[in-house]
């Protein structure tokens, strides 16, 4: 493990000031389960990805923790643990999609100290990226090892230069719930909908989101769903005890009295470098009877998919899971 300096700010302004003072070699830390126990322990580094010299610990900022639910929606501090989210009765009642997704993350031990901010902003799990000896594009190198290598868990949609899949289950659910992130930085606070938060390799292969090195995600806001919104989460994984998604599906939608799709979102995890909003499926369902149209609508995932040499199976899995998840939501 590389040595580092530890900073313990007492408020967000101090955390941001420390990031500004030290520069890009300082990183914020939530629970540390990815940054310290993964990236730094395993020496995941390259020209475009130096290991941090300093860690800014957000656990010393009490304002970043907690869940508030009111008429307008739910506000969740970035340092709230995944277990706290899973166990919140208020969230279970109105935002079951998020509590189910959070419950499917890792193991109880990891959920006890893994935070919402850390889960959304964790780095990808591509096994070449995580191997110290592979200096790939994402670390600032000049090669993607997944193209000629074992790519069975890689992207089937939106890969270009780099074919990671976004690892966060909560991010997939939050995008389906039309949530937004609040971000603090030296230029003040800004609010970014998750629709615009994640970026693919074409935009910047070294990053997975729009956060700048001197910014901190402080909270997430989820608007109260429209009355009668149906929510459903499903996730296929290899090891049942705990694992990242091979494919996951988050759906939140409303229907009219005849069972026709009124409004909603379908988001897939495990298929693309960002949580993938399947607008093609949503558009196919618009105004149509959901039960009668879902089979055909789910098949449109095939028009977006460009599988690699070893992962065409994911296209079939994604299509079937979309169909089952939406039918499951209808009950
Ligand atoms: C064995 C194992 C299995 C796992 N399985 C799953 C799974 O199935 N699904 C899933 O979604 N995840 C899974 N994970 C990932 C796990 O959930 C994350 O490690 C955890 O949620 C990260 O939270 P943390 O608070 O410990 O993050 P940290 O390690 O503290 O941070 C992770 C990253 O986010 C950044 N960060 C943290 N907080 C903020 C903030 N507030 N603002 C800006 N940046 C921030 C850090 O700088 C760092 O780059 C697994 C991890 C392990 C080790
Ligand atoms: S998929 Fe991305 S992270 Fe994996 S080897 Fe290729 S460039 Fe690196």
XYZ file of C-alpha atoms and ligand atoms in Angstrom:
392
model
C 0.000 0.000 0.000
C 1.321 3.452 -0.939
C 1.755 5.931 1.923
C -0.634 8.882 1.989
C -1.525 11.892 4.081
C -4.946 11.833 5.696
C -7.050 15.000 6.020
C -10.128 15.127 8.271
C -12.178 18.235 7.377
C -15.054 19.241 9.635
C -17.205 20.695 6.851
C -17.614 20.592 3.066
C -15.916 23.968 2.495
C -12.790 22.716 4.254
C -12.857 19.489 2.210
C -13.048 21.445 -1.060
C -10.303 23.857 0.068
C -8.027 20.876 0.788
C -8.713 19.411 -2.669
C -7.908 22.777 -4.279
C -4.722 23.217 -2.231
C -3.287 19.760 -2.942
C -4.545 19.371 -6.508
C -5.460 16.242 -8.487
C -3.285 13.931 -6.351
C -5.760 14.365 -3.475
C -8.889 12.213 -3.504
C -11.943 12.164 -1.301
C -12.724 8.986 0.541
C -16.116 7.707 1.706
C -15.988 4.223 3.245
C -12.704 3.436 1.466
C -13.848 0.004 0.275
C -12.915 0.769 -3.327
C -10.288 3.523 -3.153
C -8.167 2.145 -0.305
C -9.090 -1.551 -0.226
C -9.061 -1.786 -4.055
C -7.334 0.865 -6.171
C -4.540 1.817 -3.723
C -3.959 -1.630 -2.241
C -3.712 -3.188 -5.702
C -1.539 -0.395 -7.188
C -4.065 0.398 -9.945
C -2.194 3.286 -11.565
C -0.870 4.654 -14.858
C 0.258 7.870 -16.584
C -3.267 9.281 -16.554
C -4.092 7.818 -13.180
C -1.499 8.459 -10.468
C -2.221 6.960 -7.040
C -3.306 9.651 -4.550
C -0.764 11.282 -2.199
C -3.515 12.566 0.097
C -6.958 11.366 1.129
C -9.695 13.735 2.282
C -11.914 11.740 4.638
C -15.569 12.779 4.359
C -16.651 10.706 7.366
C -15.686 13.608 9.654
C -18.430 15.816 8.108
C -21.729 15.038 9.900
C -23.822 17.105 7.426
C -23.074 14.596 4.666
C -24.939 11.798 6.424
C -28.679 11.142 6.667
C -31.973 10.560 4.874
C -34.808 13.105 4.715
C -38.102 12.355 3.018
C -40.792 15.005 2.553
C -43.583 15.803 0.090
C -41.141 16.782 -2.657
C -38.884 13.748 -2.446
C -35.943 12.115 -0.701
C -32.637 13.790 0.084
C -29.823 11.385 0.920
C -26.404 12.551 2.129
C -23.483 11.189 0.127
C -21.946 9.648 3.282
C -25.089 7.663 4.120
C -24.174 3.983 4.129
C -25.838 1.478 1.829
C -27.151 -0.391 4.899
C -28.832 2.796 6.158
C -30.521 3.145 2.764
C -31.635 -0.502 2.703
C -33.084 -0.223 6.225
C -34.871 3.122 5.821
C -38.628 2.544 6.143
C -39.338 5.880 4.406
C -37.263 4.905 1.392
C -38.710 1.386 1.291
C -42.214 2.880 1.138
C -41.725 5.293 -1.779
C -38.392 4.452 -3.380
C -38.295 0.663 -3.243
C -36.294 0.576 -6.469
C -33.360 2.220 -4.684
C -33.591 0.114 -1.510
C -33.698 -3.090 -3.580
C -30.755 -2.010 -5.724
C -28.747 -1.024 -2.629
C -29.596 -4.376 -1.019
C -28.178 -6.188 -4.053
C -24.777 -4.455 -3.685
C -21.883 -6.618 -2.443
C -22.176 -8.171 1.039
C -23.628 -6.899 4.358
C -20.125 -6.040 5.618
C -19.355 -3.876 2.571
C -22.803 -2.252 2.705
C -22.150 -1.355 6.357
C -19.317 1.011 5.461
C -19.752 1.569 1.711
C -21.454 4.943 1.149
C -23.891 6.168 -1.481
C -21.325 8.682 -2.819
C -18.659 5.970 -2.960
C -20.951 3.516 -4.687
C -21.945 5.975 -7.414
C -18.363 7.193 -7.943
C -16.485 3.883 -7.605
C -14.009 3.017 -10.368
C -14.755 0.255 -12.914
C -14.103 -3.431 -12.399
C -12.608 -4.447 -15.761
C -10.074 -7.108 -14.761
C -7.363 -5.621 -16.984
C -7.871 -2.208 -15.403
C -7.622 -3.756 -11.935
C -4.444 -5.629 -12.830
C -1.300 -3.598 -12.044
C 0.509 -4.929 -15.146
C -2.027 -3.706 -17.754
C -1.426 -0.064 -18.700
C -4.651 0.380 -20.664
C -6.386 3.498 -22.095
C -8.297 4.086 -18.862
C -5.046 4.474 -16.934
C -3.513 6.715 -19.598
C -1.945 3.930 -21.679
C -2.436 3.257 -25.382
C -4.236 -0.078 -25.578
C -7.482 -1.794 -24.604
C -6.766 -5.372 -23.526
C -10.428 -6.377 -23.556
C -10.673 -6.223 -27.357
C -8.438 -9.234 -27.931
C -8.739 -10.634 -24.407
C -11.420 -12.141 -22.209
C -14.335 -9.753 -22.605
C -17.217 -11.884 -21.326
C -18.309 -9.256 -18.764
C -17.630 -6.156 -20.857
C -19.925 -3.659 -22.587
C -22.367 -4.590 -25.318
C -23.503 -0.990 -25.863
C -21.555 2.277 -26.115
C -18.037 0.862 -25.899
C -15.409 2.782 -27.810
C -11.701 2.794 -26.929
C -12.743 1.356 -23.575
C -15.440 -1.282 -22.956
C -16.042 -1.128 -19.198
C -19.489 -1.545 -17.749
C -20.504 0.918 -15.068
C -20.245 -0.981 -11.778
C -22.768 0.856 -9.569
C -26.162 -0.682 -8.817
C -27.443 2.424 -7.020
C -26.526 4.600 -10.029
C -28.709 2.426 -12.290
C -31.665 2.747 -9.895
C -31.182 6.496 -9.353
C -31.210 7.197 -13.084
C -34.499 5.291 -13.410
C -35.900 7.396 -10.543
C -34.928 10.636 -12.316
C -32.641 11.636 -9.440
C -30.044 14.376 -9.314
C -26.706 14.925 -7.586
C -25.661 17.985 -5.599
C -22.011 18.832 -6.006
C -19.843 21.255 -4.014
C -16.732 22.825 -5.518
C -14.578 25.955 -5.317
C -17.002 27.777 -7.641
C -20.004 27.001 -5.386
C -22.688 24.316 -5.465
C -24.270 22.857 -8.587
C -27.025 20.333 -9.189
C -26.683 17.807 -12.000
C -29.400 15.330 -13.051
C -28.046 11.786 -13.314
C -29.111 11.967 -16.984
C -26.067 14.238 -17.422
C -23.788 12.937 -14.665
C -22.148 9.907 -16.289
C -19.830 10.155 -19.275
C -18.609 7.487 -21.668
C -15.068 6.873 -22.981
C -15.676 8.991 -26.099
C -16.031 12.073 -23.884
C -13.142 11.236 -21.535
C -11.662 7.763 -21.255
C -9.993 8.589 -17.920
C -13.245 9.387 -16.086
C -16.728 7.928 -15.684
C -18.549 11.095 -14.605
C -18.482 14.873 -14.758
C -17.025 15.392 -11.244
C -13.883 17.505 -11.288
C -10.884 16.699 -9.097
C -11.735 19.548 -6.702
C -15.424 18.678 -6.324
C -17.367 16.589 -3.826
C -20.769 14.954 -4.261
C -22.689 16.096 -1.187
C -26.173 14.651 -1.619
C -28.646 12.961 -3.928
C -32.228 14.125 -4.416
C -34.970 11.833 -5.757
C -38.285 13.498 -6.643
C -41.422 11.876 -5.261
C -42.690 9.496 -7.935
C -46.096 10.239 -9.508
C -48.985 8.440 -7.766
C -49.274 4.822 -8.899
C -45.665 4.592 -10.155
C -44.584 0.992 -10.512
C -40.976 0.266 -9.585
C -38.948 -2.877 -10.155
C -35.309 -3.991 -9.893
C -33.653 -7.164 -11.108
C -30.024 -8.204 -11.264
C -28.307 -11.241 -12.695
C -24.972 -12.117 -11.119
C -22.570 -15.025 -11.327
C -21.917 -15.663 -7.634
C -25.220 -15.450 -5.817
C -23.642 -14.603 -2.455
C -22.333 -11.296 -3.831
C -21.248 -10.039 -7.204
C -21.457 -7.186 -9.672
C -24.259 -7.258 -12.243
C -23.882 -9.236 -15.450
C -27.031 -7.346 -16.379
C -29.400 -5.380 -14.154
C -32.676 -3.639 -14.976
C -34.310 -0.744 -13.125
C -37.794 0.322 -14.194
C -40.069 3.070 -12.878
C -43.242 3.841 -14.842
C -46.912 4.735 -14.755
C -49.781 3.269 -16.738
C -53.280 4.557 -17.424
C -56.447 2.757 -16.320
C -56.277 0.461 -19.392
C -52.705 -0.639 -18.686
C -51.135 1.576 -21.362
C -47.623 3.004 -20.737
C -48.028 6.657 -19.687
C -44.544 7.725 -18.637
C -41.409 6.184 -17.222
C -37.855 5.021 -17.486
C -36.052 1.757 -18.191
C -32.361 1.681 -17.250
C -29.874 -1.159 -17.636
C -26.707 -1.806 -15.648
C -23.841 -4.097 -16.638
C -24.204 -3.396 -20.357
C -22.494 -0.047 -21.064
C -19.775 2.282 -19.710
C -22.588 4.371 -18.168
C -25.895 3.300 -16.620
C -27.795 2.843 -19.888
C -31.192 4.508 -20.281
C -33.071 2.430 -22.855
C -35.060 5.235 -24.472
C -35.656 3.016 -27.506
C -37.621 0.614 -25.270
C -39.462 3.477 -23.524
C -40.444 4.954 -26.900
C -41.717 1.605 -28.148
C -43.981 1.317 -25.106
C -45.366 4.861 -25.115
C -49.178 4.830 -25.221
C -49.318 1.072 -25.770
C -50.645 -1.707 -23.609
C -47.598 -2.724 -21.602
C -48.473 -6.400 -21.227
C -49.093 -6.835 -24.968
C -46.162 -4.732 -26.192
C -43.302 -5.511 -23.843
C -41.974 -8.520 -25.762
C -41.520 -6.509 -28.937
C -40.260 -3.441 -27.100
C -37.621 -5.416 -25.162
C -36.325 -6.826 -28.465
C -35.281 -3.315 -29.573
C -32.262 -3.656 -27.264
C -30.819 -5.737 -30.131
C -30.694 -2.685 -32.392
C -28.437 -0.822 -29.921
C -26.196 -3.751 -28.982
C -22.734 -4.297 -30.523
C -21.408 -7.280 -28.568
C -17.735 -8.226 -28.418
C -16.237 -11.659 -29.186
C -17.325 -13.341 -25.916
C -20.367 -11.483 -24.640
C -23.188 -11.840 -27.182
C -25.021 -13.860 -24.500
C -25.597 -10.572 -22.660
C -27.874 -9.320 -25.431
C -30.261 -12.252 -24.899
C -30.022 -11.834 -21.127
C -30.768 -8.097 -21.334
C -33.778 -8.597 -23.591
C -35.283 -11.290 -21.351
C -34.594 -9.373 -18.155
C -36.250 -6.200 -19.445
C -39.349 -8.194 -20.337
C -39.472 -10.021 -17.003
C -38.758 -6.924 -14.908
C -41.530 -4.879 -16.505
C -44.022 -7.743 -16.335
C -42.979 -8.258 -12.700
C -43.680 -4.591 -11.957
C -47.188 -4.999 -13.362
C -47.702 -7.838 -10.888
C -16.223 -7.734 -3.081
C -16.967 -6.530 -3.548
C -18.175 -6.685 -4.198
C -18.877 -5.582 -4.653
N -20.076 -5.749 -5.290
C -20.770 -4.663 -5.729
C -22.027 -4.794 -6.376
O -22.539 -5.890 -6.549
N -22.642 -3.668 -6.795
C -22.129 -2.426 -6.617
O -22.742 -1.446 -7.001
N -20.937 -2.276 -5.998
C -20.268 -3.359 -5.545
N -19.074 -3.203 -4.907
C -18.551 -1.877 -4.764
C -18.884 -1.362 -3.412
O -20.236 -1.207 -3.268
C -18.173 -0.064 -3.351
O -16.847 -0.418 -3.050
C -18.706 0.866 -2.323
O -20.051 1.152 -2.493
C -17.916 2.130 -2.407
O -18.249 2.874 -1.307
P -17.142 3.522 -0.399
O -17.863 4.550 0.394
O -16.366 2.520 0.357
O -16.233 4.200 -1.530
P -14.744 4.732 -1.504
O -13.801 3.610 -1.722
O -14.519 5.596 -0.320
O -14.785 5.660 -2.800
C -14.975 5.125 -4.093
C -14.679 6.230 -5.124
O -15.656 7.238 -5.042
C -15.075 8.501 -4.742
N -15.984 9.136 -3.788
C -16.445 8.609 -2.629
N -17.330 9.453 -2.053
C -17.408 10.541 -2.864
C -18.127 11.763 -2.791
N -18.990 12.030 -1.802
N -17.950 12.658 -3.788
C -17.101 12.397 -4.821
N -16.396 11.249 -4.940
C -16.551 10.332 -3.968
C -13.690 8.202 -4.166
O -12.777 9.237 -4.423
C -13.343 6.912 -4.895
O -12.793 7.192 -6.164
C -18.350 -4.291 -4.444
C -17.128 -4.127 -3.796
C -16.432 -5.221 -3.350
C -15.138 -5.010 -2.652
S -12.082 -2.036 -21.228
Fe -11.296 -0.064 -20.543
S -10.531 -0.482 -18.495
Fe -10.669 -2.469 -19.563
S -8.709 -2.813 -20.588
Fe -10.001 -1.772 -22.054
S -9.467 0.404 -21.747
Fe -8.805 -0.683 -19.927
